[in-house]
PDB file of C-alpha atoms in Angstrom:
ATOM      1  CA  MET A 241       4.406  17.099   3.236  1.00 64.00           C
ATOM      2  CA  THR A 242       4.707  14.323   5.847  1.00 94.00           C
ATOM      3  CA  ASP A 243       7.700  13.868   8.125  1.00 95.00           C
ATOM      4  CA  TYR A 244       8.812  10.908  10.189  1.00 95.00           C
ATOM      5  CA  SER A 245       8.644  11.708  13.880  1.00 92.00           C
ATOM      6  CA  LYS A 246      11.978  12.513  15.504  1.00 93.00           C
ATOM      7  CA  SER A 247      13.409  10.531  18.395  1.00 94.00           C
ATOM      8  CA  LYS A 248      16.777   9.623  19.870  1.00 93.00           C
ATOM      9  CA  LEU A 249      16.865   6.758  17.395  1.00 94.00           C
ATOM     10  CA  ASN A 250      16.654   8.719  14.123  1.00 95.00           C
ATOM     11  CA  ARG A 251      17.472  12.318  15.073  1.00 95.00           C
ATOM     12  CA  ILE A 252      20.565  13.666  13.287  1.00 94.00           C
ATOM     13  CA  LYS A 253      22.822  15.579  15.699  1.00 90.00           C
ATOM     14  CA  ARG A 254      25.872  16.483  13.614  1.00 87.00           C
ATOM     15  CA  GLY A 255      25.194  18.586  10.534  1.00 83.00           C
ATOM     16  CA  GLN A 256      21.539  19.188  11.340  1.00 89.00           C
ATOM     17  CA  ILE A 257      21.317  21.656   8.449  1.00 92.00           C
ATOM     18  CA  ARG A 258      21.610  18.655   6.122  1.00 95.00           C
ATOM     19  CA  ALA A 259      18.974  16.568   7.887  1.00 95.00           C
ATOM     20  CA  SER A 260      15.576  15.697   6.484  1.00 96.00           C
ATOM     21  CA  TYR A 261      12.749  13.608   7.881  1.00 97.00           C
ATOM     22  CA  ASP A 262      10.473  14.116   4.890  1.00 97.00           C
ATOM     23  CA  VAL A 263       8.888  10.801   3.855  1.00 97.00           C
ATOM     24  CA  GLU A 264       8.725  11.643   0.147  1.00 97.00           C
ATOM     25  CA  LYS A 265      12.340  12.803   0.027  1.00 97.00           C
ATOM     26  CA  ILE A 266      13.502   9.649   1.815  1.00 98.00           C
ATOM     27  CA  ASN A 267      11.485   7.448  -0.560  1.00 98.00           C
ATOM     28  CA  THR A 268      13.117   9.222  -3.509  1.00 97.00           C
ATOM     29  CA  ILE A 269      16.546   8.308  -2.120  1.00 98.00           C
ATOM     30  CA  LEU A 270      15.444   4.691  -1.648  1.00 98.00           C
ATOM     31  CA  ASP A 271      13.985   4.464  -5.148  1.00 97.00           C
ATOM     32  CA  ALA A 272      17.172   5.832  -6.705  1.00 96.00           C
ATOM     33  CA  GLY A 273      19.110   2.833  -5.406  1.00 95.00           C
ATOM     34  CA  PHE A 274      18.981  -0.927  -5.256  1.00 96.00           C
ATOM     35  CA  ILE A 275      21.589  -1.775  -2.587  1.00 97.00           C
ATOM     36  CA  GLY A 276      21.235  -1.054   1.120  1.00 97.00           C
ATOM     37  CA  TYR A 277      23.601  -1.713   4.026  1.00 98.00           C
ATOM     38  CA  VAL A 278      22.015  -3.844   6.730  1.00 97.00           C
ATOM     39  CA  SER A 279      23.564  -4.240  10.180  1.00 93.00           C
ATOM     40  CA  TYR A 280      23.161  -6.972  12.780  1.00 92.00           C
ATOM     41  CA  VAL A 281      25.013  -8.394  15.771  1.00 90.00           C
ATOM     42  CA  TYR A 282      26.439 -11.916  15.646  1.00 89.00           C
ATOM     43  CA  GLU A 283      28.178 -13.400  18.680  1.00 89.00           C
ATOM     44  CA  GLY A 284      28.787  -9.939  20.072  1.00 89.00           C
ATOM     45  CA  ARG A 285      30.208  -8.519  16.839  1.00 92.00           C
ATOM     46  CA  ALA A 286      28.565  -5.866  14.692  1.00 93.00           C
ATOM     47  CA  ILE A 287      28.416  -6.901  11.026  1.00 95.00           C
ATOM     48  CA  THR A 288      27.198  -4.832   8.079  1.00 96.00           C
ATOM     49  CA  LEU A 289      26.368  -6.386   4.719  1.00 96.00           C
ATOM     50  CA  PRO A 290      25.133  -4.960   1.403  1.00 97.00           C
ATOM     51  CA  MET A 291      21.718  -6.279   0.376  1.00 97.00           C
ATOM     52  CA  ALA A 292      19.569  -5.705  -2.677  1.00 97.00           C
ATOM     53  CA  TYR A 293      16.043  -4.565  -1.778  1.00 98.00           C
ATOM     54  CA  GLY A 294      12.672  -3.598  -3.107  1.00 97.00           C
ATOM     55  CA  ARG A 295      10.342  -0.916  -1.752  1.00 97.00           C
ATOM     56  CA  LYS A 296       6.583  -0.471  -1.817  1.00 96.00           C
ATOM     57  CA  ASP A 297       5.032   2.269   0.310  1.00 95.00           C
ATOM     58  CA  ASN A 298       6.572   1.887   3.787  1.00 97.00           C
ATOM     59  CA  LYS A 299       7.704  -1.705   3.198  1.00 98.00           C
ATOM     60  CA  ILE A 300      11.195  -2.929   2.332  1.00 98.00           C
ATOM     61  CA  TYR A 301      11.654  -6.464   0.981  1.00 98.00           C
ATOM     62  CA  LEU A 302      14.833  -8.545   1.292  1.00 98.00           C
ATOM     63  CA  HIS A 303      15.445 -12.154   0.373  1.00 97.00           C
ATOM     64  CA  GLY A 304      18.073 -14.855   0.754  1.00 96.00           C
ATOM     65  CA  SER A 305      18.405 -18.558   1.418  1.00 95.00           C
ATOM     66  CA  GLN A 306      16.474 -20.205   4.220  1.00 95.00           C
ATOM     67  CA  ALA A 307      19.809 -20.502   6.065  1.00 94.00           C
ATOM     68  CA  ASN A 308      20.774 -16.841   5.668  1.00 95.00           C
ATOM     69  CA  ARG A 309      22.468 -16.027   8.989  1.00 95.00           C
ATOM     70  CA  MET A 310      21.787 -12.312   8.896  1.00 96.00           C
ATOM     71  CA  LEU A 311      18.095 -12.556   8.028  1.00 96.00           C
ATOM     72  CA  LEU A 312      17.527 -15.265  10.650  1.00 96.00           C
ATOM     73  CA  HIS A 313      19.153 -13.123  13.351  1.00 95.00           C
ATOM     74  CA  LEU A 314      17.105 -10.095  12.299  1.00 96.00           C
ATOM     75  CA  LEU A 315      13.889 -12.126  12.460  1.00 96.00           C
ATOM     76  CA  GLU A 316      14.850 -13.272  15.929  1.00 95.00           C
ATOM     77  CA  SER A 317      15.379  -9.685  17.094  1.00 93.00           C
ATOM     78  CA  LYS A 318      12.234  -8.511  15.233  1.00 95.00           C
ATOM     79  CA  LYS A 319      13.889  -5.141  14.474  1.00 95.00           C
ATOM     80  CA  MET A 320      16.336  -3.906  11.859  1.00 96.00           C
ATOM     81  CA  SER A 321      17.909  -0.843  10.323  1.00 97.00           C
ATOM     82  CA  MET A 322      19.202  -0.190   6.827  1.00 97.00           C
ATOM     83  CA  THR A 323      21.131   2.642   5.173  1.00 98.00           C
ATOM     84  CA  VAL A 324      21.136   3.625   1.493  1.00 98.00           C
ATOM     85  CA  MET A 325      23.710   6.132   0.211  1.00 97.00           C
ATOM     86  CA  HIS A 326      24.467   7.745  -3.148  1.00 98.00           C
ATOM     87  CA  LEU A 327      27.783   9.489  -3.798  1.00 98.00           C
ATOM     88  CA  ASP A 328      27.144  12.520  -6.026  1.00 98.00           C
ATOM     89  CA  ALA A 329      30.438  14.450  -6.086  1.00 98.00           C
ATOM     90  CA  LEU A 330      33.918  14.826  -4.654  1.00 98.00           C
ATOM     91  CA  VAL A 331      34.294  18.243  -3.021  1.00 98.00           C
ATOM     92  CA  LEU A 332      37.902  19.414  -3.476  1.00 98.00           C
ATOM     93  CA  ALA A 333      38.738  22.283  -1.158  1.00 97.00           C
ATOM     94  CA  ARG A 334      41.824  24.442  -0.668  1.00 97.00           C
ATOM     95  CA  SER A 335      42.722  22.702   2.588  1.00 96.00           C
ATOM     96  CA  GLY A 336      42.684  19.021   3.466  1.00 94.00           C
ATOM     97  CA  LEU A 337      40.182  19.169   6.304  1.00 95.00           C
ATOM     98  CA  HIS A 338      37.607  20.991   4.163  1.00 96.00           C
ATOM     99  CA  HIS A 339      37.513  18.259   1.520  1.00 97.00           C
ATOM    100  CA  SER A 340      34.139  16.540   1.521  1.00 97.00           C
ATOM    101  CA  VAL A 341      31.627  14.744  -0.666  1.00 98.00           C
ATOM    102  CA  ASN A 342      28.153  15.538  -1.905  1.00 98.00           C
ATOM    103  CA  TYR A 343      25.769  12.698  -1.151  1.00 98.00           C
ATOM    104  CA  ARG A 344      22.236  11.565  -0.386  1.00 98.00           C
ATOM    105  CA  SER A 345      21.725   9.044   2.391  1.00 98.00           C
ATOM    106  CA  ALA A 346      18.732   7.589   4.211  1.00 98.00           C
ATOM    107  CA  THR A 347      18.691   5.411   7.317  1.00 97.00           C
ATOM    108  CA  LEU A 348      15.611   3.353   8.111  1.00 98.00           C
ATOM    109  CA  PHE A 349      14.437   1.802  11.359  1.00 97.00           C
ATOM    110  CA  GLY A 350      11.603  -0.665  11.687  1.00 97.00           C
ATOM    111  CA  THR A 351      10.193  -4.071  12.470  1.00 97.00           C
ATOM    112  CA  ILE A 352      10.764  -7.187  10.412  1.00 97.00           C
ATOM    113  CA  LYS A 353       8.730 -10.304   9.743  1.00 97.00           C
ATOM    114  CA  ASN A 354       8.997 -13.492   7.718  1.00 97.00           C
ATOM    115  CA  ILE A 355       6.669 -13.841   4.735  1.00 97.00           C
ATOM    116  CA  ASN A 356       5.398 -17.419   4.544  1.00 93.00           C
ATOM    117  CA  ASP A 357       2.240 -17.131   2.455  1.00 93.00           C
ATOM    118  CA  PRO A 358       3.160 -18.166  -1.133  1.00 91.00           C
ATOM    119  CA  LYS A 359       1.103 -15.389  -2.765  1.00 93.00           C
ATOM    120  CA  GLU A 360       2.526 -12.718  -0.465  1.00 95.00           C
ATOM    121  CA  LYS A 361       5.988 -14.113  -1.089  1.00 95.00           C
ATOM    122  CA  GLU A 362       5.582 -13.849  -4.841  1.00 94.00           C
ATOM    123  CA  LEU A 363       4.238 -10.306  -4.562  1.00 96.00           C
ATOM    124  CA  ALA A 364       7.262  -9.341  -2.467  1.00 97.00           C
ATOM    125  CA  LEU A 365       9.650 -10.842  -5.021  1.00 96.00           C
ATOM    126  CA  HIS A 366       7.735  -9.049  -7.781  1.00 97.00           C
ATOM    127  CA  CYS A 367       8.327  -5.787  -5.908  1.00 97.00           C
ATOM    128  CA  PHE A 368      12.006  -6.663  -5.539  1.00 96.00           C
ATOM    129  CA  MET A 369      12.420  -7.425  -9.240  1.00 96.00           C
ATOM    130  CA  GLU A 370      10.524  -4.355 -10.416  1.00 96.00           C
ATOM    131  CA  HIS A 371      12.595  -2.166  -8.092  1.00 96.00           C
ATOM    132  CA  MET A 372      15.694  -3.497  -9.843  1.00 96.00           C
ATOM    133  CA  MET A 373      14.291  -2.924 -13.344  1.00 96.00           C
ATOM    134  CA  GLU A 374      10.758  -1.917 -14.270  1.00 96.00           C
ATOM    135  CA  GLY A 375       9.145  -4.466 -16.575  1.00 96.00           C
ATOM    136  CA  ARG A 376      11.616  -7.261 -15.817  1.00 96.00           C
ATOM    137  CA  TRP A 377       9.132  -9.503 -13.986  1.00 96.00           C
ATOM    138  CA  ASP A 378       7.031 -10.026 -17.121  1.00 94.00           C
ATOM    139  CA  GLY A 379      10.145 -10.872 -19.140  1.00 92.00           C
ATOM    140  CA  ILE A 380      11.259 -13.884 -17.103  1.00 94.00           C
ATOM    141  CA  ARG A 381       9.859 -17.377 -16.551  1.00 94.00           C
ATOM    142  CA  PRO A 382       7.531 -17.993 -13.601  1.00 92.00           C
ATOM    143  CA  MET A 383       9.207 -19.151 -10.397  1.00 91.00           C
ATOM    144  CA  HIS A 384       9.005 -22.818  -9.471  1.00 92.00           C
ATOM    145  CA  GLN A 385       7.436 -23.727  -6.158  1.00 91.00           C
ATOM    146  CA  GLU A 386      10.657 -25.362  -4.959  1.00 93.00           C
ATOM    147  CA  GLU A 387      12.493 -22.087  -5.637  1.00 92.00           C
ATOM    148  CA  LEU A 388      10.001 -20.199  -3.487  1.00 92.00           C
ATOM    149  CA  ASP A 389      10.297 -22.844  -0.774  1.00 92.00           C
ATOM    150  CA  ARG A 390      14.094 -22.458  -0.677  1.00 94.00           C
ATOM    151  CA  THR A 391      13.898 -18.661  -0.445  1.00 96.00           C
ATOM    152  CA  LEU A 392      13.550 -16.679   2.771  1.00 97.00           C
ATOM    153  CA  VAL A 393      11.656 -13.449   2.115  1.00 97.00           C
ATOM    154  CA  VAL A 394      11.339 -10.804   4.818  1.00 98.00           C
ATOM    155  CA  GLU A 395       9.369  -7.584   5.074  1.00 98.00           C
ATOM    156  CA  MET A 396      10.574  -4.547   6.972  1.00 98.00           C
ATOM    157  CA  THR A 397       7.978  -1.982   7.977  1.00 98.00           C
ATOM    158  CA  ILE A 398       9.613   1.437   8.133  1.00 98.00           C
ATOM    159  CA  GLU A 399       8.582   2.971  11.441  1.00 97.00           C
ATOM    160  CA  THR A 400      10.919   5.949  11.364  1.00 97.00           C
ATOM    161  CA  ALA A 401      13.775   7.224   9.224  1.00 98.00           C
ATOM    162  CA  SER A 402      16.005  10.173   8.511  1.00 98.00           C
ATOM    163  CA  ALA A 403      17.993  11.470   5.570  1.00 98.00           C
ATOM    164  CA  LYS A 404      21.177  13.465   5.340  1.00 97.00           C
ATOM    165  CA  ILE A 405      22.008  15.352   2.149  1.00 97.00           C
ATOM    166  CA  ARG A 406      24.937  17.512   1.086  1.00 97.00           C
ATOM    167  CA  ASP A 407      24.467  19.206  -2.286  1.00 96.00           C
ATOM    168  CA  VAL A 408      26.556  22.392  -2.064  1.00 96.00           C
ATOM    169  CA  GLY A 409      30.001  23.525  -3.132  1.00 95.00           C
ATOM    170  CA  VAL A 410      33.297  24.073  -1.350  1.00 96.00           C
ATOM    171  CA  GLY A 411      33.249  25.496   2.182  1.00 94.00           C
ATOM    172  CA  ASP A 412      36.732  26.917   2.695  1.00 94.00           C
ATOM    173  CA  GLU A 413      38.014  29.335   5.299  1.00 94.00           C
ATOM    174  CA  PRO A 414      37.438  32.964   4.153  1.00 94.00           C
ATOM    175  CA  GLU A 415      41.164  33.711   4.064  1.00 95.00           C
ATOM    176  CA  ASP A 416      41.849  30.712   1.787  1.00 95.00           C
ATOM    177  CA  TYR A 417      39.713  31.747  -1.186  1.00 94.00           C
ATOM    178  CA  ASN A 418      42.534  33.721  -2.800  1.00 93.00           C
ATOM    179  CA  LEU A 419      45.094  30.909  -2.502  1.00 96.00           C
ATOM    180  CA  ASP A 420      46.666  29.545  -5.674  1.00 96.00           C
ATOM    181  CA  VAL A 421      44.929  26.171  -5.198  1.00 97.00           C
ATOM    182  CA  TRP A 422      42.330  24.614  -7.515  1.00 97.00           C
ATOM    183  CA  ALA A 423      39.049  23.901  -5.755  1.00 97.00           C
ATOM    184  CA  GLY A 424      35.693  22.673  -6.968  1.00 97.00           C
ATOM    185  CA  LEU A 425      33.476  19.649  -7.537  1.00 98.00           C
ATOM    186  CA  ILE A 426      33.988  16.435  -9.458  1.00 98.00           C
ATOM    187  CA  PRO A 427      30.449  15.132 -10.127  1.00 98.00           C
ATOM    188  CA  ILE A 428      30.065  11.366  -9.854  1.00 97.00           C
ATOM    189  CA  LYS A 429      27.248   9.190 -11.131  1.00 94.00           C
ATOM    190  CA  GLN A 430      26.531   5.541 -11.767  1.00 94.00           C
ATOM    191  CA  VAL A 431      25.772   4.771 -15.406  1.00 96.00           C
ATOM    192  CA  ALA A 432      24.495   1.789 -17.373  1.00 96.00           C
ATOM    193  CA  GLU A 433      26.479   0.614 -20.372  1.00 97.00           C
ATOM    194  CA  TYR A 434      24.972  -1.064 -23.431  1.00 97.00           C
ATOM    195  CA  PRO A 435      23.504  -4.502 -22.588  1.00 97.00           C
ATOM    196  CA  VAL A 436      25.769  -7.513 -23.202  1.00 96.00           C
ATOM    197  CA  PRO A 437      23.825 -10.715 -24.024  1.00 95.00           C
ATOM    198  CA  ASP A 438      24.576 -14.007 -22.324  1.00 95.00           C
ATOM    199  CA  GLU A 439      25.943 -16.898 -24.371  1.00 93.00           C
ATOM    200  CA  GLY A 440      23.576 -18.985 -26.463  1.00 91.00           C
ATOM    201  CA  LEU A 441      20.125 -17.931 -27.578  1.00 91.00           C
ATOM    202  CA  PRO A 442      20.222 -14.385 -26.095  1.00 92.00           C
ATOM    203  CA  GLN A 443      22.977 -13.514 -28.626  1.00 91.00           C
ATOM    204  CA  LYS A 444      20.457 -14.078 -31.427  1.00 91.00           C
ATOM    205  CA  MET A 445      17.543 -12.368 -29.701  1.00 93.00           C
ATOM    206  CA  LYS A 446      16.376  -8.792 -29.976  1.00 95.00           C
ATOM    207  CA  ILE A 447      17.064  -6.958 -26.712  1.00 96.00           C
ATOM    208  CA  PRO A 448      13.729  -6.494 -24.884  1.00 96.00           C
ATOM    209  CA  LYS A 449      12.289  -3.005 -24.665  1.00 96.00           C
ATOM    210  CA  HIS A 450      12.353  -2.859 -20.864  1.00 97.00           C
ATOM    211  CA  ILE A 451      16.121  -3.501 -20.888  1.00 96.00           C
ATOM    212  CA  LEU A 452      16.777  -0.850 -23.535  1.00 97.00           C
ATOM    213  CA  ASP A 453      14.533   1.577 -21.638  1.00 96.00           C
ATOM    214  CA  TYR A 454      16.631   1.042 -18.528  1.00 96.00           C
ATOM    215  CA  TYR A 455      19.827   1.565 -20.520  1.00 97.00           C
ATOM    216  CA  HIS A 456      18.649   4.809 -22.117  1.00 97.00           C
ATOM    217  CA  GLN A 457      17.378   6.173 -18.800  1.00 95.00           C
ATOM    218  CA  ASN A 458      20.663   5.453 -17.004  1.00 95.00           C
ATOM    219  CA  LYS A 459      23.411   5.826 -19.599  1.00 91.00           C
TER     220      LYS A 459
END
């Protein structure tokens, strides 16, 4: 078991019992998602945007247009952070202030660089696509050079990170457990519904195996 080193940057102060710095556990949280929340400062204002990502080892890949304001500002600062969170349940307690949620979250801190080499760029986009859906890259047409030229691809190297996880039941006051109030969990999960083909030829085509595999694994 390998942990990220703790520092003022990534150390969790509130709810330390829920903290984890385990690299494998954090990677599991990252691999269970596809959208991260990336923050940056623009003209003195903090802005947070959702971004799709891909992960390989300790690298995170993001992409956008060559004029993407957020990515350009992050490249200028050379550092970035990103948070991924999964909501697993609503925790309904007997009192308002003890209501909570079960969740898994990971916050990453690291350095960022622009990927200019065409082969490295394509490998990064391959990682991105396969993170979205395994097997999808081989089911699409090759990218045109002009598409690659118009796309800004960046690589974040995770230098440190931390996770926070709540996966327990209701935590009410001892004297409240006999109250005539319903309490418990409402589990929540994201599911995939049956694939809907686009107009035209896809309506006549057999749905590819990699798409059906994704559906069956996530329905």
